[in-house]
PDB file of C-alpha atoms in Angstrom:
ATOM      1  CA  MET A  24     -11.489  27.659 -53.024  1.00 49.00           C
ATOM      2  CA  VAL A  25     -13.184  25.869 -50.123  1.00 49.00           C
ATOM      3  CA  ALA A  26     -11.661  22.468 -49.294  1.00 50.00           C
ATOM      4  CA  SER A  27     -13.964  19.519 -49.784  1.00 50.00           C
ATOM      5  CA  VAL A  28     -15.247  17.595 -46.796  1.00 48.00           C
ATOM      6  CA  ALA A  29     -13.223  14.590 -47.908  1.00 50.00           C
ATOM      7  CA  ASN A  30     -10.017  16.636 -47.816  1.00 53.00           C
ATOM      8  CA  ALA A  31     -10.774  18.369 -44.521  1.00 53.00           C
ATOM      9  CA  ALA A  32      -8.296  17.665 -41.744  1.00 54.00           C
ATOM     10  CA  THR A  33      -9.422  15.070 -39.234  1.00 56.00           C
ATOM     11  CA  PRO A  34      -9.857  16.667 -35.799  1.00 52.00           C
ATOM     12  CA  ALA A  35      -7.215  15.565 -33.343  1.00 53.00           C
ATOM     13  CA  LYS A  36      -8.464  13.223 -30.644  1.00 51.00           C
ATOM     14  CA  PRO A  37      -8.251  14.631 -27.125  1.00 46.00           C
ATOM     15  CA  LYS A  38      -5.366  13.155 -25.178  1.00 51.00           C
ATOM     16  CA  ALA A  39      -6.344  10.680 -22.474  1.00 50.00           C
ATOM     17  CA  LEU A  40      -5.624  11.859 -18.960  1.00 56.00           C
ATOM     18  CA  SER A  41      -2.893   9.833 -17.330  1.00 69.00           C
ATOM     19  CA  GLY A  42      -0.958  10.081 -14.104  1.00 84.00           C
ATOM     20  CA  PRO A  43      -1.939  11.796 -10.843  1.00 90.00           C
ATOM     21  CA  ALA A  44      -4.054  14.929 -11.154  1.00 96.00           C
ATOM     22  CA  PRO A  45      -1.896  17.967 -10.280  1.00 96.00           C
ATOM     23  CA  ALA A  46      -4.682  19.403  -8.112  1.00 97.00           C
ATOM     24  CA  ILE A  47      -4.637  16.221  -5.999  1.00 97.00           C
ATOM     25  CA  THR A  48      -0.859  16.026  -5.631  1.00 95.00           C
ATOM     26  CA  GLU A  49      -0.782  19.679  -4.590  1.00 96.00           C
ATOM     27  CA  LEU A  50      -3.519  19.136  -2.008  1.00 98.00           C
ATOM     28  CA  PHE A  51      -2.232  15.947  -0.395  1.00 97.00           C
ATOM     29  CA  VAL A  52       0.946  17.186   1.273  1.00 96.00           C
ATOM     30  CA  ALA A  53       1.795  17.425   4.969  1.00 95.00           C
ATOM     31  CA  ASP A  54       1.694  21.234   4.959  1.00 95.00           C
ATOM     32  CA  MET A  55      -2.036  21.136   4.225  1.00 98.00           C
ATOM     33  CA  LEU A  56      -2.756  19.577   7.618  1.00 98.00           C
ATOM     34  CA  GLY A  57      -3.793  22.538   9.752  1.00 97.00           C
ATOM     35  CA  ALA A  58      -4.334  24.798   6.728  1.00 98.00           C
ATOM     36  CA  ASP A  59      -7.230  27.247   6.797  1.00 98.00           C
ATOM     37  CA  ARG A  60     -10.373  26.216   4.904  1.00 98.00           C
ATOM     38  CA  ALA A  61     -10.468  29.453   2.913  1.00 98.00           C
ATOM     39  CA  PHE A  62      -6.890  28.825   1.778  1.00 98.00           C
ATOM     40  CA  VAL A  63      -7.772  25.275   0.703  1.00 98.00           C
ATOM     41  CA  GLU A  64     -10.977  26.195  -1.105  1.00 98.00           C
ATOM     42  CA  ARG A  65      -9.290  28.951  -3.084  1.00 97.00           C
ATOM     43  CA  ARG A  66      -7.318  26.120  -4.671  1.00 96.00           C
ATOM     44  CA  ILE A  67      -9.863  23.322  -5.014  1.00 97.00           C
ATOM     45  CA  GLY A  68     -13.178  25.179  -5.089  1.00 97.00           C
ATOM     46  CA  PRO A  69     -16.215  24.996  -2.795  1.00 97.00           C
ATOM     47  CA  ALA A  70     -17.512  21.808  -1.206  1.00 97.00           C
ATOM     48  CA  LYS A  71     -20.266  19.843  -2.913  1.00 97.00           C
ATOM     49  CA  TYR A  72     -21.665  18.520   0.387  1.00 97.00           C
ATOM     50  CA  VAL A  73     -21.297  19.819   3.933  1.00 97.00           C
ATOM     51  CA  ASN A  74     -22.014  17.967   7.185  1.00 95.00           C
ATOM     52  CA  ASP A  75     -20.791  19.941  10.195  1.00 91.00           C
ATOM     53  CA  GLY A  76     -16.970  19.882   9.985  1.00 93.00           C
ATOM     54  CA  GLU A  77     -16.925  17.350   7.157  1.00 97.00           C
ATOM     55  CA  ARG A  78     -16.845  18.682   3.608  1.00 98.00           C
ATOM     56  CA  LYS A  79     -16.930  16.637   0.405  1.00 98.00           C
ATOM     57  CA  TYR A  80     -15.356  17.943  -2.786  1.00 98.00           C
ATOM     58  CA  VAL A  81     -14.911  16.833  -6.376  1.00 98.00           C
ATOM     59  CA  VAL A  82     -11.330  17.732  -7.286  1.00 98.00           C
ATOM     60  CA  ALA A  83     -10.213  16.988 -10.855  1.00 97.00           C
ATOM     61  CA  GLY A  84     -12.899  14.315 -10.983  1.00 96.00           C
ATOM     62  CA  CYS A  85     -11.757  12.723  -7.701  1.00 98.00           C
ATOM     63  CA  ASN A  86     -13.923  12.346  -4.581  1.00 98.00           C
ATOM     64  CA  VAL A  87     -12.158  14.099  -1.714  1.00 98.00           C
ATOM     65  CA  THR A  88     -13.357  14.453   1.879  1.00 98.00           C
ATOM     66  CA  ILE A  89     -11.773  16.944   4.278  1.00 98.00           C
ATOM     67  CA  ASN A  90     -12.578  17.161   7.983  1.00 98.00           C
ATOM     68  CA  TYR A  91     -12.016  20.491   9.665  1.00 98.00           C
ATOM     69  CA  LYS A  92     -11.773  21.479  13.310  1.00 96.00           C
ATOM     70  CA  GLY A  93     -12.982  25.018  13.346  1.00 93.00           C
ATOM     71  CA  ASN A  94     -11.599  26.071   9.985  1.00 95.00           C
ATOM     72  CA  ALA A  95      -8.353  24.096  10.208  1.00 98.00           C
ATOM     73  CA  VAL A  96      -7.783  20.877   8.213  1.00 98.00           C
ATOM     74  CA  ARG A  97      -7.550  17.806  10.462  1.00 98.00           C
ATOM     75  CA  ASN A  98      -7.598  15.015   7.879  1.00 98.00           C
ATOM     76  CA  MET A  99      -8.059  14.430   4.161  1.00 98.00           C
ATOM     77  CA  ALA A 100      -9.339  11.405   2.253  1.00 98.00           C
ATOM     78  CA  ILE A 101      -9.735  10.049  -1.258  1.00 98.00           C
ATOM     79  CA  ASP A 102     -12.646   7.699  -1.856  1.00 97.00           C
ATOM     80  CA  GLY A 103     -11.958   5.632  -4.963  1.00 96.00           C
ATOM     81  CA  LEU A 104      -8.236   5.561  -5.709  1.00 96.00           C
ATOM     82  CA  SER A 105      -7.075   5.358  -9.316  1.00 95.00           C
ATOM     83  CA  ASN A 106      -4.044   6.276 -11.411  1.00 94.00           C
ATOM     84  CA  ARG A 107      -5.430   9.834 -11.492  1.00 96.00           C
ATOM     85  CA  CYS A 108      -6.907  10.060  -8.008  1.00 97.00           C
ATOM     86  CA  THR A 109      -3.767   9.382  -5.993  1.00 97.00           C
ATOM     87  CA  PHE A 110      -0.802  11.044  -4.288  1.00 96.00           C
ATOM     88  CA  ASN A 111       2.678  10.233  -3.037  1.00 93.00           C
ATOM     89  CA  VAL A 112       2.322   8.910   0.530  1.00 93.00           C
ATOM     90  CA  ALA A 113       5.972   9.828   1.155  1.00 90.00           C
ATOM     91  CA  LYS A 114       4.817  13.454   1.292  1.00 92.00           C
ATOM     92  CA  PHE A 115       3.542  12.583   4.775  1.00 93.00           C
ATOM     93  CA  TYR A 116       6.083   9.888   5.707  1.00 90.00           C
ATOM     94  CA  PRO A 117       9.334  10.825   3.898  1.00 81.00           C
ATOM     95  CA  GLN A 118      11.384   8.250   5.811  1.00 72.00           C
ATOM     96  CA  GLU A 119       9.313   5.372   4.416  1.00 68.00           C
ATOM     97  CA  ARG A 120       9.828   3.829   0.994  1.00 70.00           C
ATOM     98  CA  LEU A 121       6.381   4.693  -0.224  1.00 70.00           C
ATOM     99  CA  THR A 122       5.106   5.850  -3.574  1.00 77.00           C
ATOM    100  CA  ASP A 123       1.603   6.618  -4.779  1.00 88.00           C
ATOM    101  CA  ALA A 124      -1.400   5.577  -2.711  1.00 94.00           C
ATOM    102  CA  ALA A 125      -3.187   3.873  -5.612  1.00 94.00           C
ATOM    103  CA  SER A 126      -0.419   1.274  -5.932  1.00 93.00           C
ATOM    104  CA  LEU A 127      -0.508   0.268  -2.253  1.00 93.00           C
ATOM    105  CA  THR A 128      -1.771  -3.165  -1.226  1.00 94.00           C
ATOM    106  CA  PHE A 129      -2.738  -4.084   2.306  1.00 95.00           C
ATOM    107  CA  GLY A 130       0.418  -6.189   2.472  1.00 94.00           C
ATOM    108  CA  GLY A 131       2.573  -3.292   1.314  1.00 91.00           C
ATOM    109  CA  PHE A 132       0.913  -0.990   3.834  1.00 93.00           C
ATOM    110  CA  ASP A 133       1.502  -3.490   6.622  1.00 90.00           C
ATOM    111  CA  LYS A 134       5.126  -4.040   5.595  1.00 88.00           C
ATOM    112  CA  MET A 135       5.941  -0.346   5.566  1.00 86.00           C
ATOM    113  CA  PHE A 136       4.196   0.639   8.784  1.00 86.00           C
ATOM    114  CA  ARG A 137       4.398  -2.689  10.654  1.00 80.00           C
ATOM    115  CA  ASN A 138       2.343  -1.776  13.743  1.00 83.00           C
ATOM    116  CA  THR A 139      -0.932  -1.655  11.845  1.00 90.00           C
ATOM    117  CA  VAL A 140      -4.302  -2.624  13.298  1.00 90.00           C
ATOM    118  CA  TYR A 141      -6.944  -4.326  11.156  1.00 92.00           C
ATOM    119  CA  PHE A 142     -10.679  -3.834  11.573  1.00 89.00           C
ATOM    120  CA  PRO A 143     -12.999  -6.098   9.550  1.00 89.00           C
ATOM    121  CA  GLN A 144     -16.531  -4.755   9.315  1.00 87.00           C
ATOM    122  CA  CYS A 145     -19.800  -6.541   8.588  1.00 85.00           C
ATOM    123  CA  PHE A 146     -18.221  -9.969   8.236  1.00 80.00           C
ATOM    124  CA  GLY A 147     -20.789 -11.496  10.539  1.00 69.00           C
ATOM    125  CA  THR A 148     -22.901  -8.872  12.293  1.00 63.00           C
ATOM    126  CA  CYS A 149     -24.507  -6.605   9.688  1.00 73.00           C
ATOM    127  CA  GLY A 150     -26.777  -9.048   7.877  1.00 62.00           C
ATOM    128  CA  ASN A 151     -28.092  -7.520   4.664  1.00 61.00           C
ATOM    129  CA  SER A 152     -27.767  -3.955   5.910  1.00 61.00           C
ATOM    130  CA  ALA A 153     -24.225  -3.438   4.619  1.00 74.00           C
ATOM    131  CA  ASN A 154     -21.426  -5.036   2.650  1.00 85.00           C
ATOM    132  CA  PRO A 155     -18.230  -6.300   4.320  1.00 88.00           C
ATOM    133  CA  SER A 156     -15.231  -3.994   4.327  1.00 91.00           C
ATOM    134  CA  LEU A 157     -11.699  -4.046   5.702  1.00 93.00           C
ATOM    135  CA  THR A 158      -9.818  -1.151   7.292  1.00 94.00           C
ATOM    136  CA  ALA A 159      -6.167  -0.966   8.372  1.00 94.00           C
ATOM    137  CA  HIS A 160      -4.905   1.841  10.603  1.00 94.00           C
ATOM    138  CA  TYR A 161      -1.490   3.136  11.620  1.00 93.00           C
ATOM    139  CA  ASP A 162      -0.685   5.664  14.355  1.00 92.00           C
ATOM    140  CA  GLY A 163       2.242   7.881  13.412  1.00 90.00           C
ATOM    141  CA  SER A 164       5.149   8.195  15.824  1.00 88.00           C
ATOM    142  CA  HIS A 165       6.574  11.390  17.333  1.00 88.00           C
ATOM    143  CA  ALA A 166       9.135  11.462  14.515  1.00 86.00           C
ATOM    144  CA  GLU A 167       6.223  11.290  12.063  1.00 88.00           C
ATOM    145  CA  GLN A 168       4.445  14.207  13.751  1.00 90.00           C
ATOM    146  CA  PHE A 169       1.836  11.702  15.001  1.00 93.00           C
ATOM    147  CA  VAL A 170       0.201  11.743  11.567  1.00 95.00           C
ATOM    148  CA  GLU A 171      -2.273   8.855  11.298  1.00 95.00           C
ATOM    149  CA  ILE A 172      -3.102   6.965   8.124  1.00 96.00           C
ATOM    150  CA  GLN A 173      -5.979   4.636   7.404  1.00 96.00           C
ATOM    151  CA  VAL A 174      -6.666   2.550   4.298  1.00 96.00           C
ATOM    152  CA  SER A 175      -9.642   0.425   3.352  1.00 95.00           C
ATOM    153  CA  ASN A 176     -11.436  -1.490   0.649  1.00 94.00           C
ATOM    154  CA  SER A 177     -15.197  -1.332   0.714  1.00 91.00           C
ATOM    155  CA  TYR A 178     -18.035  -1.871  -1.731  1.00 88.00           C
ATOM    156  CA  PRO A 179     -17.845  -1.353  -4.685  1.00 89.00           C
ATOM    157  CA  TYR A 180     -14.607  -3.283  -4.249  1.00 90.00           C
ATOM    158  CA  ARG A 181     -11.493  -2.386  -6.156  1.00 91.00           C
ATOM    159  CA  GLY A 182     -10.328  -5.318  -8.267  1.00 85.00           C
ATOM    160  CA  ALA A 183     -11.286  -8.967  -8.531  1.00 87.00           C
ATOM    161  CA  ALA A 184      -8.718  -9.892  -5.869  1.00 92.00           C
ATOM    162  CA  ALA A 185     -10.715  -7.955  -3.277  1.00 92.00           C
ATOM    163  CA  ASP A 186     -13.950  -9.790  -4.011  1.00 89.00           C
ATOM    164  CA  LYS A 187     -12.172 -13.157  -3.761  1.00 92.00           C
ATOM    165  CA  ALA A 188     -10.493 -12.170  -0.493  1.00 93.00           C
ATOM    166  CA  PHE A 189     -13.797 -11.136   1.074  1.00 91.00           C
ATOM    167  CA  ARG A 190     -15.359 -14.458   0.121  1.00 88.00           C
ATOM    168  CA  LYS A 191     -12.390 -16.412   1.490  1.00 90.00           C
ATOM    169  CA  VAL A 192     -12.589 -14.610   4.830  1.00 89.00           C
ATOM    170  CA  MET A 193     -16.339 -15.221   5.023  1.00 85.00           C
ATOM    171  CA  ASP A 194     -15.796 -18.913   4.254  1.00 84.00           C
ATOM    172  CA  ALA A 195     -13.095 -19.149   6.933  1.00 82.00           C
ATOM    173  CA  ILE A 196     -15.415 -17.562   9.494  1.00 80.00           C
ATOM    174  CA  THR A 197     -18.381 -19.806   8.773  1.00 76.00           C
ATOM    175  CA  SER A 198     -16.225 -22.947   8.851  1.00 69.00           C
ATOM    176  CA  THR A 199     -14.894 -22.139  12.333  1.00 61.00           C
ATOM    177  CA  PRO A 200     -16.417 -24.454  15.009  1.00 55.00           C
ATOM    178  CA  SER A 201     -17.083 -21.646  17.491  1.00 54.00           C
ATOM    179  CA  ASN A 202     -19.760 -19.042  16.865  1.00 53.00           C
ATOM    180  CA  ILE A 203     -17.143 -16.547  15.774  1.00 56.00           C
ATOM    181  CA  ASP A 204     -19.477 -15.122  13.140  1.00 52.00           C
ATOM    182  CA  ASP A 205     -21.625 -13.623  15.893  1.00 56.00           C
ATOM    183  CA  ASN A 206     -18.870 -11.155  16.789  1.00 70.00           C
ATOM    184  CA  ALA A 207     -16.591 -11.449  13.767  1.00 77.00           C
ATOM    185  CA  ASP A 208     -15.925  -7.723  13.472  1.00 79.00           C
ATOM    186  CA  CYS A 209     -14.332  -7.608  16.905  1.00 80.00           C
ATOM    187  CA  SER A 210     -12.475 -10.915  16.753  1.00 81.00           C
ATOM    188  CA  VAL A 211      -8.686 -10.752  16.762  1.00 84.00           C
ATOM    189  CA  ALA A 212      -8.726 -14.132  14.992  1.00 84.00           C
ATOM    190  CA  VAL A 213     -10.848 -12.731  12.158  1.00 86.00           C
ATOM    191  CA  SER A 214      -8.520  -9.723  11.873  1.00 88.00           C
ATOM    192  CA  ALA A 215      -5.600 -12.122  11.442  1.00 90.00           C
ATOM    193  CA  ILE A 216      -7.511 -14.128   8.823  1.00 90.00           C
ATOM    194  CA  ALA A 217      -8.372 -10.948   6.914  1.00 91.00           C
ATOM    195  CA  GLN A 218      -4.801  -9.687   7.128  1.00 91.00           C
ATOM    196  CA  THR A 219      -3.588 -12.950   5.550  1.00 92.00           C
ATOM    197  CA  TYR A 220      -6.068 -13.042   2.677  1.00 94.00           C
ATOM    198  CA  PHE A 221      -5.806  -9.329   1.881  1.00 95.00           C
ATOM    199  CA  THR A 222      -2.016  -9.192   1.526  1.00 95.00           C
ATOM    200  CA  GLY A 223      -2.150  -8.731  -2.247  1.00 95.00           C
ATOM    201  CA  VAL A 224      -5.372  -6.697  -2.380  1.00 95.00           C
ATOM    202  CA  GLN A 225      -5.112  -3.057  -3.464  1.00 94.00           C
ATOM    203  CA  ILE A 226      -6.556  -0.399  -1.210  1.00 96.00           C
ATOM    204  CA  ASN A 227      -9.509   1.588  -2.502  1.00 96.00           C
ATOM    205  CA  ASN A 228      -9.790   4.444  -0.009  1.00 97.00           C
ATOM    206  CA  ILE A 229      -7.243   6.362   2.044  1.00 97.00           C
ATOM    207  CA  VAL A 230      -7.396   9.014   4.765  1.00 97.00           C
ATOM    208  CA  VAL A 231      -4.442  10.774   6.353  1.00 97.00           C
ATOM    209  CA  GLY A 232      -4.141  13.302   9.170  1.00 97.00           C
ATOM    210  CA  TYR A 233      -5.431  13.521  12.724  1.00 97.00           C
ATOM    211  CA  ASP A 234      -8.552  12.486  14.673  1.00 95.00           C
ATOM    212  CA  LEU A 235      -9.171   9.425  12.522  1.00 94.00           C
ATOM    213  CA  ASP A 236     -11.748   6.833  13.506  1.00 85.00           C
ATOM    214  CA  THR A 237      -9.275   4.244  14.797  1.00 79.00           C
ATOM    215  CA  ASN A 238     -11.973   1.701  15.630  1.00 79.00           C
ATOM    216  CA  PRO A 239     -14.663   1.743  12.928  1.00 75.00           C
ATOM    217  CA  ALA A 240     -15.960  -1.646  14.025  1.00 72.00           C
ATOM    218  CA  ARG A 241     -16.591  -0.259  17.550  1.00 76.00           C
ATOM    219  CA  CYS A 242     -14.641  -3.044  19.243  1.00 77.00           C
ATOM    220  CA  GLY A 243     -13.440  -3.070  22.814  1.00 66.00           C
ATOM    221  CA  ARG A 244      -9.793  -3.511  21.861  1.00 58.00           C
TER     222      ARG A 244
END
């Protein structure tokens, strides 16, 4: 006898994905720096976009960018960190007390690496052509195999705290008596202001490896 519709079993709901995607945690490890592109793409699939040595991938729903020199990995990035699109930063810096990238704030990044350099962008010089963003960079030591790491928060900003911090920095710049807003991106004073207001702001993007753009604001410092 065929069961009635009313008595039919209710289909189980698919389980929500939680925690870091295995494909991401397997990719973002120190041993992948210098790995051959063919080796990498056998694991994560082909690139969606290619621009010379830069290749953009979608890995487990996460936006990943890898820069190659020849066919060897030089650096890897995640654009849009989340509880799924993240990795353990200690895989690159085991001596530091670091956990997953998505939980890092600018203040936590600065506390762990100390000698970080901040680069505000478009806080006073871009007009309507771009939205403000903040980047922090750290140069790895010899003991850290000179691995560089760079974090940022750019539009669309991650979290309400980021939006408030950007507005506070902009207000601080415009209220300064000198015409600091004319060269805000390259002002050490503005970097210090941004560093203060962004202490509790979560990072949104991260890149780790070699040959990073250590001066995205194109400043002479």
